[in-house]
Coordinates of C-alpha atoms and ligand atoms in Angstrom, one line a residue:
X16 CA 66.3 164.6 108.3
X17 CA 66.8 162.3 111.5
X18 CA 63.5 162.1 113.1
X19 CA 65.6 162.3 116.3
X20 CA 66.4 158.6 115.9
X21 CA 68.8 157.5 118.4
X22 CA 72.6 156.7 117.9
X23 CA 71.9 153.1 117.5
X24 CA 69.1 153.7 114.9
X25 CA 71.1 155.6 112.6
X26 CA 74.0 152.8 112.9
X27 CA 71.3 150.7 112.0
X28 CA 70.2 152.6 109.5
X29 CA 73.5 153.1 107.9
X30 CA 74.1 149.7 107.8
X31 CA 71.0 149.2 105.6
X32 CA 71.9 151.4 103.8
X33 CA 75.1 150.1 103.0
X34 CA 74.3 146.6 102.4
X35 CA 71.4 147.7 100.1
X36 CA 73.8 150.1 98.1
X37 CA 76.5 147.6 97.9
X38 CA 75.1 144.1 98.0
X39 CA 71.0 144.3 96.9
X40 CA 71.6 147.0 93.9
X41 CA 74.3 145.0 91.9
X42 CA 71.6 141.7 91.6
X43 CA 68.3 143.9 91.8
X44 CA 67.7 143.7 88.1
X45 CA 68.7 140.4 87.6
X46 CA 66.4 139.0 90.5
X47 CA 63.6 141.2 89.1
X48 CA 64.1 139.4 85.5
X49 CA 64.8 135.9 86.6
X50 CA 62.0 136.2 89.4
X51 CA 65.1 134.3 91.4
X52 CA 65.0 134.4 95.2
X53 CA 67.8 135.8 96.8
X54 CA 69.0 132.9 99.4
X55 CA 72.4 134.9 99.3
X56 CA 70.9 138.2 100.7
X57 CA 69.1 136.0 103.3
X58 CA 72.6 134.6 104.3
X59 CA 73.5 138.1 104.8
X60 CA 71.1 138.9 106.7
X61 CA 71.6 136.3 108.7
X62 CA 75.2 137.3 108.9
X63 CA 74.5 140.2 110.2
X64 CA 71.2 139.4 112.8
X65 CA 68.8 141.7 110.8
X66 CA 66.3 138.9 111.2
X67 CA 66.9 139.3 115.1
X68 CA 65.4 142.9 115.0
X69 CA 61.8 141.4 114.2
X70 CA 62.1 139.6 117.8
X71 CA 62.3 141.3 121.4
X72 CA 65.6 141.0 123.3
X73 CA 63.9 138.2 125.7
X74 CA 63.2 135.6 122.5
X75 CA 66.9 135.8 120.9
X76 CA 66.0 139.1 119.2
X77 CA 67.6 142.6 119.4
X78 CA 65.0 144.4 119.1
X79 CA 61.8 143.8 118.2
X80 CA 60.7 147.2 117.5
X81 CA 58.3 148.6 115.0
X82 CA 60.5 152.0 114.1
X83 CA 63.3 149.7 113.8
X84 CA 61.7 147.3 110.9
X85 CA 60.6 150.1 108.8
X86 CA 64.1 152.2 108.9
X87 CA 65.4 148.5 107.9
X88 CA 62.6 147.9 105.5
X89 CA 63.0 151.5 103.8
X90 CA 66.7 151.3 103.7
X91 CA 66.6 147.7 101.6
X92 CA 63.6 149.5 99.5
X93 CA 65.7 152.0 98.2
X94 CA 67.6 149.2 96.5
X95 CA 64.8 146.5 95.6
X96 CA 61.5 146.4 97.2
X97 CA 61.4 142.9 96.5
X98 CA 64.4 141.7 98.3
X99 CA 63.0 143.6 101.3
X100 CA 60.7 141.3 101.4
X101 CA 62.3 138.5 102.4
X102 CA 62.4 140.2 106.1
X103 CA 59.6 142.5 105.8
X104 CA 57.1 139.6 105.1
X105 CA 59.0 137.1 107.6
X106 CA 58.0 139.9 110.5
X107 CA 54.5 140.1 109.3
X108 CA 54.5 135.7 109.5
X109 CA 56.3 136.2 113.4
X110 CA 53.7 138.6 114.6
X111 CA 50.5 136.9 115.2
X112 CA 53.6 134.5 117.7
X113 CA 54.9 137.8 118.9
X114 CA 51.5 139.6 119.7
X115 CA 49.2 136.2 120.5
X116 CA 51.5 133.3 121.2
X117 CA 52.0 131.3 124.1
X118 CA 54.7 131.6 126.1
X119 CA 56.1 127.8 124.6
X120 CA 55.4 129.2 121.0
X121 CA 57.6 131.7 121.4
X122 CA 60.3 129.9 123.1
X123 CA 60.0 127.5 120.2
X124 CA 59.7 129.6 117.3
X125 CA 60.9 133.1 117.7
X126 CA 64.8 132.5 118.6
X127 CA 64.9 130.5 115.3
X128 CA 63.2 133.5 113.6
X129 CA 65.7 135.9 115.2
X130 CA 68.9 133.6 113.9
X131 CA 67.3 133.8 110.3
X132 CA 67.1 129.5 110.7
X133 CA 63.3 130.2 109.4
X134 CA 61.5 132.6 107.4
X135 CA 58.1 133.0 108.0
X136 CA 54.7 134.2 106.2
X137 CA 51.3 135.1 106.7
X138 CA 48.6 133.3 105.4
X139 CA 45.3 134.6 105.5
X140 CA 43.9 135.5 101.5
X141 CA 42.2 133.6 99.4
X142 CA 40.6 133.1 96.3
X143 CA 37.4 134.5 97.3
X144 CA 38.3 135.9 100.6
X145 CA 40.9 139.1 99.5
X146 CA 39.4 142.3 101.1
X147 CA 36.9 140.3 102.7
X148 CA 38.9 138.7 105.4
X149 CA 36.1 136.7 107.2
X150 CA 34.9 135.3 103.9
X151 CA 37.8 132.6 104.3
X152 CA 37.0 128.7 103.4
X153 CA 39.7 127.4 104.9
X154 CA 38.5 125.1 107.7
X155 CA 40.0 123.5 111.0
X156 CA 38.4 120.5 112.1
X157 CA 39.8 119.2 115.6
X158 CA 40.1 115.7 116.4
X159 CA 42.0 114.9 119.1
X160 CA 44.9 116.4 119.5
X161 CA 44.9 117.7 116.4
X162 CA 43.1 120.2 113.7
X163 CA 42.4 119.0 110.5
X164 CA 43.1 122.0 107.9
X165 CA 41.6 122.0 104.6
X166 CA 41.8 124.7 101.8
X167 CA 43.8 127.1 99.7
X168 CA 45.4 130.2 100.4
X169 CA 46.8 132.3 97.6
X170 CA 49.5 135.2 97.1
X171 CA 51.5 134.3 100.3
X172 CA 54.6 136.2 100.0
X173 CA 57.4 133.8 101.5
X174 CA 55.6 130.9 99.9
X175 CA 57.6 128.2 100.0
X176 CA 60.7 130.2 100.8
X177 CA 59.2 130.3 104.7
X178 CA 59.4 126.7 107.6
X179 CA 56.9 128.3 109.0
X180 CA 53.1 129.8 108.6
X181 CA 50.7 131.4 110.7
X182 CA 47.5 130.6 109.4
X183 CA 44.0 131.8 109.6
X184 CA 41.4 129.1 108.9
X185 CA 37.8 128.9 109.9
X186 CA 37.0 126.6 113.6
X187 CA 33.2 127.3 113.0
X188 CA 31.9 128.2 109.9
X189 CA 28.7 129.4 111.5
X190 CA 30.0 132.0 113.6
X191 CA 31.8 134.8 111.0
X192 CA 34.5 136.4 112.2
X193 CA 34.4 134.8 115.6
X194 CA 34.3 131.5 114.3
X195 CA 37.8 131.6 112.9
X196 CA 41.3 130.9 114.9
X197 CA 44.4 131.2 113.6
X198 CA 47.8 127.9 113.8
X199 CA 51.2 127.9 113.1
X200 CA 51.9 125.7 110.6
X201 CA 55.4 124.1 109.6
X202 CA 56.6 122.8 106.1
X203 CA 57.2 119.2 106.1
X204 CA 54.0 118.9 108.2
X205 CA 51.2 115.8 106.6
X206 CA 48.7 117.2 104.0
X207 CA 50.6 120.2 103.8
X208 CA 52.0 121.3 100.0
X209 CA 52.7 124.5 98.0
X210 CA 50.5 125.2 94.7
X211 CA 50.9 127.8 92.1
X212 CA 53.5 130.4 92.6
X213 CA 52.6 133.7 90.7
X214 CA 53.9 134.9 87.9
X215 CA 54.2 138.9 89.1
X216 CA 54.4 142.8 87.3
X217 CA 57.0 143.8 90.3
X218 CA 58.6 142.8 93.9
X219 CA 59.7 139.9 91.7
X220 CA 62.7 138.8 93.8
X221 CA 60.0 138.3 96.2
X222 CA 58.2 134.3 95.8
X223 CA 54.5 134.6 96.1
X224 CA 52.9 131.0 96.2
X225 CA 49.5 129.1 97.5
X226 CA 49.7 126.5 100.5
X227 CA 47.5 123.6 99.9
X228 CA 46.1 122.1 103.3
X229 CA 44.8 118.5 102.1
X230 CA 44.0 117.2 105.5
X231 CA 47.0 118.9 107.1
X232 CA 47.2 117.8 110.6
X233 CA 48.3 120.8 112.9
X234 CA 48.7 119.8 117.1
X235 CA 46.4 121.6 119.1
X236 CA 49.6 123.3 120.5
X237 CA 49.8 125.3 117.8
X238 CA 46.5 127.2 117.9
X239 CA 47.9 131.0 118.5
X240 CA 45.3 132.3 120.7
X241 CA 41.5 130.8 122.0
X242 CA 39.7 129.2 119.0
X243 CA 37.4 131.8 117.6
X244 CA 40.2 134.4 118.1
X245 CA 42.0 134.0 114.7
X246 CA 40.3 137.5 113.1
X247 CA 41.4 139.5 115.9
X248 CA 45.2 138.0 115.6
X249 CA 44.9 138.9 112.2
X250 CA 43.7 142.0 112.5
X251 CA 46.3 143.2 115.3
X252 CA 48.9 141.7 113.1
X253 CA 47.5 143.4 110.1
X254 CA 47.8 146.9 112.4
X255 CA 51.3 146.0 113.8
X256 CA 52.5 145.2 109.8
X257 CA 51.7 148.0 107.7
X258 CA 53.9 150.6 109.0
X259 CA 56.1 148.1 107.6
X260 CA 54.3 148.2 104.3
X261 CA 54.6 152.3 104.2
X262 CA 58.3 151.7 105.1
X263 CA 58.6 149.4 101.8
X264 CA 57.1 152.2 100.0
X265 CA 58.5 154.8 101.2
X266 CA 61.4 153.0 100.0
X267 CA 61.0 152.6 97.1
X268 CA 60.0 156.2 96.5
X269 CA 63.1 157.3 97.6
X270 CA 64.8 154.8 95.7
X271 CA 63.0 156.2 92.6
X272 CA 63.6 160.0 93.5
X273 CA 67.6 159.5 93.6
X274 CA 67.8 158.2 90.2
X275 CA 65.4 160.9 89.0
X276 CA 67.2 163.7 91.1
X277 CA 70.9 162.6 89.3
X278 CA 69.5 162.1 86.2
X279 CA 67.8 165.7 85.6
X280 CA 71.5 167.0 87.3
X281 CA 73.1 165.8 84.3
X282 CA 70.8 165.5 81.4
X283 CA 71.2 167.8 78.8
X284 CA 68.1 169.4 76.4
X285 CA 68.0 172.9 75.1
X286 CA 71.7 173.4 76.0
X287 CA 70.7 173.1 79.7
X288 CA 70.0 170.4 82.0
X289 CA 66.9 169.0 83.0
X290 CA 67.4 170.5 86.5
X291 CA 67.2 174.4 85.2
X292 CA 63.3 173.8 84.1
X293 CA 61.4 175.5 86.9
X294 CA 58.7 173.1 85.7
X295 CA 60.8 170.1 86.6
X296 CA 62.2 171.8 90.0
X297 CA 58.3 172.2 91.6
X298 CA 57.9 168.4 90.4
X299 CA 60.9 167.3 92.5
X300 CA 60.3 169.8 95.2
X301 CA 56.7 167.9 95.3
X302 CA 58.1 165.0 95.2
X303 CA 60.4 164.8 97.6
X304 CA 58.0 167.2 100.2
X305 CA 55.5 164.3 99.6
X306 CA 58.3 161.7 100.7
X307 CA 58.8 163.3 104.1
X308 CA 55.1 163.7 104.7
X309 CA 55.3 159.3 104.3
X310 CA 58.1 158.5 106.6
X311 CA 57.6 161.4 109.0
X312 CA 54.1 159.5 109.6
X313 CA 55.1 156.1 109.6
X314 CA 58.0 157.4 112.5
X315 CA 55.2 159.0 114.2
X316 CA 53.1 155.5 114.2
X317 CA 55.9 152.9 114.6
X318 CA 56.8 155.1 117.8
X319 CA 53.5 154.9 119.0
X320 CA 53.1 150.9 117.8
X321 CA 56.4 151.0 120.4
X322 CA 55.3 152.4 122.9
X323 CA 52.1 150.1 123.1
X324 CA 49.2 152.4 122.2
X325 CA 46.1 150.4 121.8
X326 CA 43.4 151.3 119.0
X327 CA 45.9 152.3 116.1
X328 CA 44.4 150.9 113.4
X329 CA 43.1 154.6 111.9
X330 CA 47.3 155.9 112.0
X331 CA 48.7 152.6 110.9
X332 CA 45.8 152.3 107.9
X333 CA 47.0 156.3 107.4
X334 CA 51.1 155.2 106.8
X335 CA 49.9 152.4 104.5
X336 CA 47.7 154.7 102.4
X337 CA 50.0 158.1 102.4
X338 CA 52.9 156.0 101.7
X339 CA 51.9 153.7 98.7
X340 CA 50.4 156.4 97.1
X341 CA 53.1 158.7 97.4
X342 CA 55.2 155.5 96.2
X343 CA 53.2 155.4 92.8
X344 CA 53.3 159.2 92.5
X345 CA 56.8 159.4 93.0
X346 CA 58.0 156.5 90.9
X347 CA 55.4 157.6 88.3
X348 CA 56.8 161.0 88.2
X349 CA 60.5 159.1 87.8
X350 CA 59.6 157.4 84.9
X351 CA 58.3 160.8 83.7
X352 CA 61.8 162.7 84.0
X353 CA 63.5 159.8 82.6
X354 CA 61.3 160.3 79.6
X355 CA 62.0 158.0 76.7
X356 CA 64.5 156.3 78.7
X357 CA 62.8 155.5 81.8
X358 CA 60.0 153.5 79.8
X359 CA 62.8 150.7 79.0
X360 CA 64.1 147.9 80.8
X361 CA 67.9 148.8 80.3
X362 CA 67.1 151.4 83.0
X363 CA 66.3 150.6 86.5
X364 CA 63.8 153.3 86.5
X365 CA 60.5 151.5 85.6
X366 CA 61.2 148.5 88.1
X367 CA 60.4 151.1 90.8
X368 CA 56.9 151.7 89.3
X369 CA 56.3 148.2 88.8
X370 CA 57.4 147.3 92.3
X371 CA 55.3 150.3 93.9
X372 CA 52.1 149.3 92.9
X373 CA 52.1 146.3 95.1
X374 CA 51.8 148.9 97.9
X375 CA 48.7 150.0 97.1
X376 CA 47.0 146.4 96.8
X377 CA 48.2 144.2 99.6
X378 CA 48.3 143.7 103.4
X379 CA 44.6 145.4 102.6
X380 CA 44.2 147.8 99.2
X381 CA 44.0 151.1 100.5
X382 CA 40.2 151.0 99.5
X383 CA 40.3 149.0 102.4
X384 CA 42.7 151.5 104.6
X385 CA 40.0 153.9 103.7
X386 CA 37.4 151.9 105.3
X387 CA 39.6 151.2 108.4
X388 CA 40.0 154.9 109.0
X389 CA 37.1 156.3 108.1
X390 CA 35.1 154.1 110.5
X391 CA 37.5 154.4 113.4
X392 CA 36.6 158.6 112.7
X393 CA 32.9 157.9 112.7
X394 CA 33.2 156.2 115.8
X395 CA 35.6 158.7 117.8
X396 CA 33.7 161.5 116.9
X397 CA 35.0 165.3 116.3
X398 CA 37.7 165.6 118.6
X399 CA 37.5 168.0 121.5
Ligands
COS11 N1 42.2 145.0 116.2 C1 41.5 144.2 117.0 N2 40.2 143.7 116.7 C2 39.7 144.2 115.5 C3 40.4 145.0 114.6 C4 41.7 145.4 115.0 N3 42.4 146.2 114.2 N4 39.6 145.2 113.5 C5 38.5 144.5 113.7 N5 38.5 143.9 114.9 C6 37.5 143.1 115.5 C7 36.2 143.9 115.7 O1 36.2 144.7 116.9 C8 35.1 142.8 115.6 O2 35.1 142.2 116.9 P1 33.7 141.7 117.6 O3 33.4 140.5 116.9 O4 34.0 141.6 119.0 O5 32.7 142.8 117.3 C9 35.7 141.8 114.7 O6 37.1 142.0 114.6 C10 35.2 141.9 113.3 O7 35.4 143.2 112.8 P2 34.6 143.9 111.6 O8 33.1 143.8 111.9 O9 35.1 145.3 111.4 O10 34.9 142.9 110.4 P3 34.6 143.1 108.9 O11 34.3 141.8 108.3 O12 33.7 144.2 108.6 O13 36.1 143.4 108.2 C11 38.0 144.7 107.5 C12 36.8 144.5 108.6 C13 37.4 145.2 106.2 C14 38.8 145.9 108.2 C15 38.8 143.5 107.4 O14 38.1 142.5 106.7 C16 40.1 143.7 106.7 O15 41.1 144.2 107.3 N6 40.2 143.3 105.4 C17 41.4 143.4 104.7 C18 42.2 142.2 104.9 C19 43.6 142.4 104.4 O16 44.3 143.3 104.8 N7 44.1 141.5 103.6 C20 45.4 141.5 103.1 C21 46.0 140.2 103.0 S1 46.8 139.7 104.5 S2 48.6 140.2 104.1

């Protein structure tokens, strides 16, 4: 299906799709093994201004369209859902600058973000402060002309891959959630270091590492936003990502499903193969039904993420949760048609399953979707 996706998408589209069949799939195991960083795919990438579609036309992008990132993000999926990462994570760092930045921070950061000069990554979580977003320790002391930032956050995908952060750190600890504000902060910058980079169970081709802020001085220029904004520009650029997320996912279901689909074409049992068990046909009918129900969504939203509807957290929340969980279905039920075989490493089946769960756990577990949706239902009411 096309989703009536323009002529340009479904170049777009195709493109992906070729550089994920032809360049991501030949290292996707190896990168998986290794946990190795593909710099080469990020050359690539930059090679061919993928990095530019994060970024409207006006800031050196192409772009900088929501429906466009996810038919990306989804094409590269298919292939690795940790190689994605390296632009699906860099649009999630670029978006508090895209949705809150000043005029200056954009003319600064984002035409370096479109060339690919800089990945970027988002750095809110921490230790204590997953699901709990406000329960950040993370502080920004001003003096001067300057914050001081001190604190740790943990699992930032792009970790010491990305120049540049946004970062969500707390201005006045007294104040909850409008007591926080959120900086752009570069590598290289004092009191700034990466810690522990995780040892992961998939997406990893993907580098997920702490940033240390030891007395980090960050210029009062790069405050995205009025102080005591920061859990709003997270919490837009939390809406504005997960379609992204759901794109990943949906990804990597599909990914999953076309190994599973050739392999019960060709494997033999009984004298017939797998594909004649009506048993086996109503599990990849399911499948692949459950699939279009995902991106058919997360079309719907990015369009509407597009075309600038305000209050979407409820659909984009809805994309992240149908999609991951149709991921883990779907790569589950891969594994399962594979049998014996898709239990081993020698296939590429399992790396699906492994790289799916991620989907279900971050940018907000979808215990936390829940929560988003069901309280933006309670609040609207029955409709009319
Ligand atoms: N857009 C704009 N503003 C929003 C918003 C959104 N999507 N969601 C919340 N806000 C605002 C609220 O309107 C409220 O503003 P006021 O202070 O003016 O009332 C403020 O933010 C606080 O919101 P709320 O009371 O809902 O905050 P909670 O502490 O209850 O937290 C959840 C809400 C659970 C939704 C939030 O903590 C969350 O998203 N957690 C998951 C974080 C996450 O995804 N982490 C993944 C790692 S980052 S990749």
């Amino acid at each position: 299906m096309d989703y009536l996706l323009t002529d340009e998408q479904i170049e777009l589209r195709n493109l992906a799709r070729k550089v994920a069949r032809e360049k991501i799939k030949p290292i996707a195991a190896e990168c998986d093994r290794e946990g190795r960083f593909p710099w080469e795919i990020v050359e690539l990438f930059r090679e061919l201004d993928f990095f530019r579609i994060i970024v409207p036309e006006e800031y050196g992008g192409i772009s900088g369209k929501s429906l466009d990132v996810c038919i990306v993000t989804e094409e590269l999926s298919r292939a690795c859902g940790g190689i994605a990462l390296c632009l699906a994570a860099t649009a999630l760092g670029s978006y508090p600058i895209i949705l809150d930045g000043t005029e200056e921070q954009k003319r600064k950061y984002l035409p370096r973000i479109a060339n690919g000069e800089i990945l970027t990554g988002f750095g809110l979580t921490e230790s204590s402060a997953g699901s709990d977003a406000a329960a950040i320790k993370t502080t920004a002391r001003r003096e001067g002309n300057y914050y001081i930032l001190n604190g740790t956050k943990q699992f930032i995908t792009n970790g010491s891959v990305a120049k540049v952060y946004t970062v969500i750190a707390k201005t006045d600890p007294t104040k909850g959630t409008r007591g926080t504000s959120a900086f752009i902060v570069e590598e290289g910058y004092e009191g700034f270091s990466y810690g522990k980079k995780e040892d992961k169970m998939g997406i990893r081709a993907s580098v997920t590492s702490e940033l240390v802020f030891d007395n980090c001085k960050v210029p009062v220029e790069n405050r995205i936003g009025a102080e005591g904004q920061g859990f709003i520009v997270a919490m837009r650029t939390l809406d504005k990502a997960r379609p992204g997320v759901a794109a990943q996912a949906v990804g990597i279901a599909q990914g999953a499903f076309d190994l599973a689909l050739e392999y019960i074409r060709t494997r033999e049992q009984f004298g017939q193969t797998l594909s004649t068990f009506q048993g086996l046909q109503f599990m990849i009918a399911e499948m692949a039904t459950k699939i279009e129900a995902a991106r058919a969504l997360i079309y719907a939203t990015a369009r509407m993420v597009d075309a600038g509807v305000r209050n979407i957290s409820k659909e984009c929340a809805m994309c992240k949760l149908l999609a991951s969980d149709v991921a883990m279905e779907v790569t589950t039920k891969a594994v399962q048609l594979f049998g014996g075989y898709g239990y081993m490493r020698d296939y590429p089946i399992e790396k699906f399953m492994r790289d799916a769960k991620i989907t279900q756990i971050y940018e907000g577990t979808n215990e936390i979707q829940k929560v988003v949706i069901a309280r933006r239902l309670i609040k609207e009411g029955a409709s009319k």
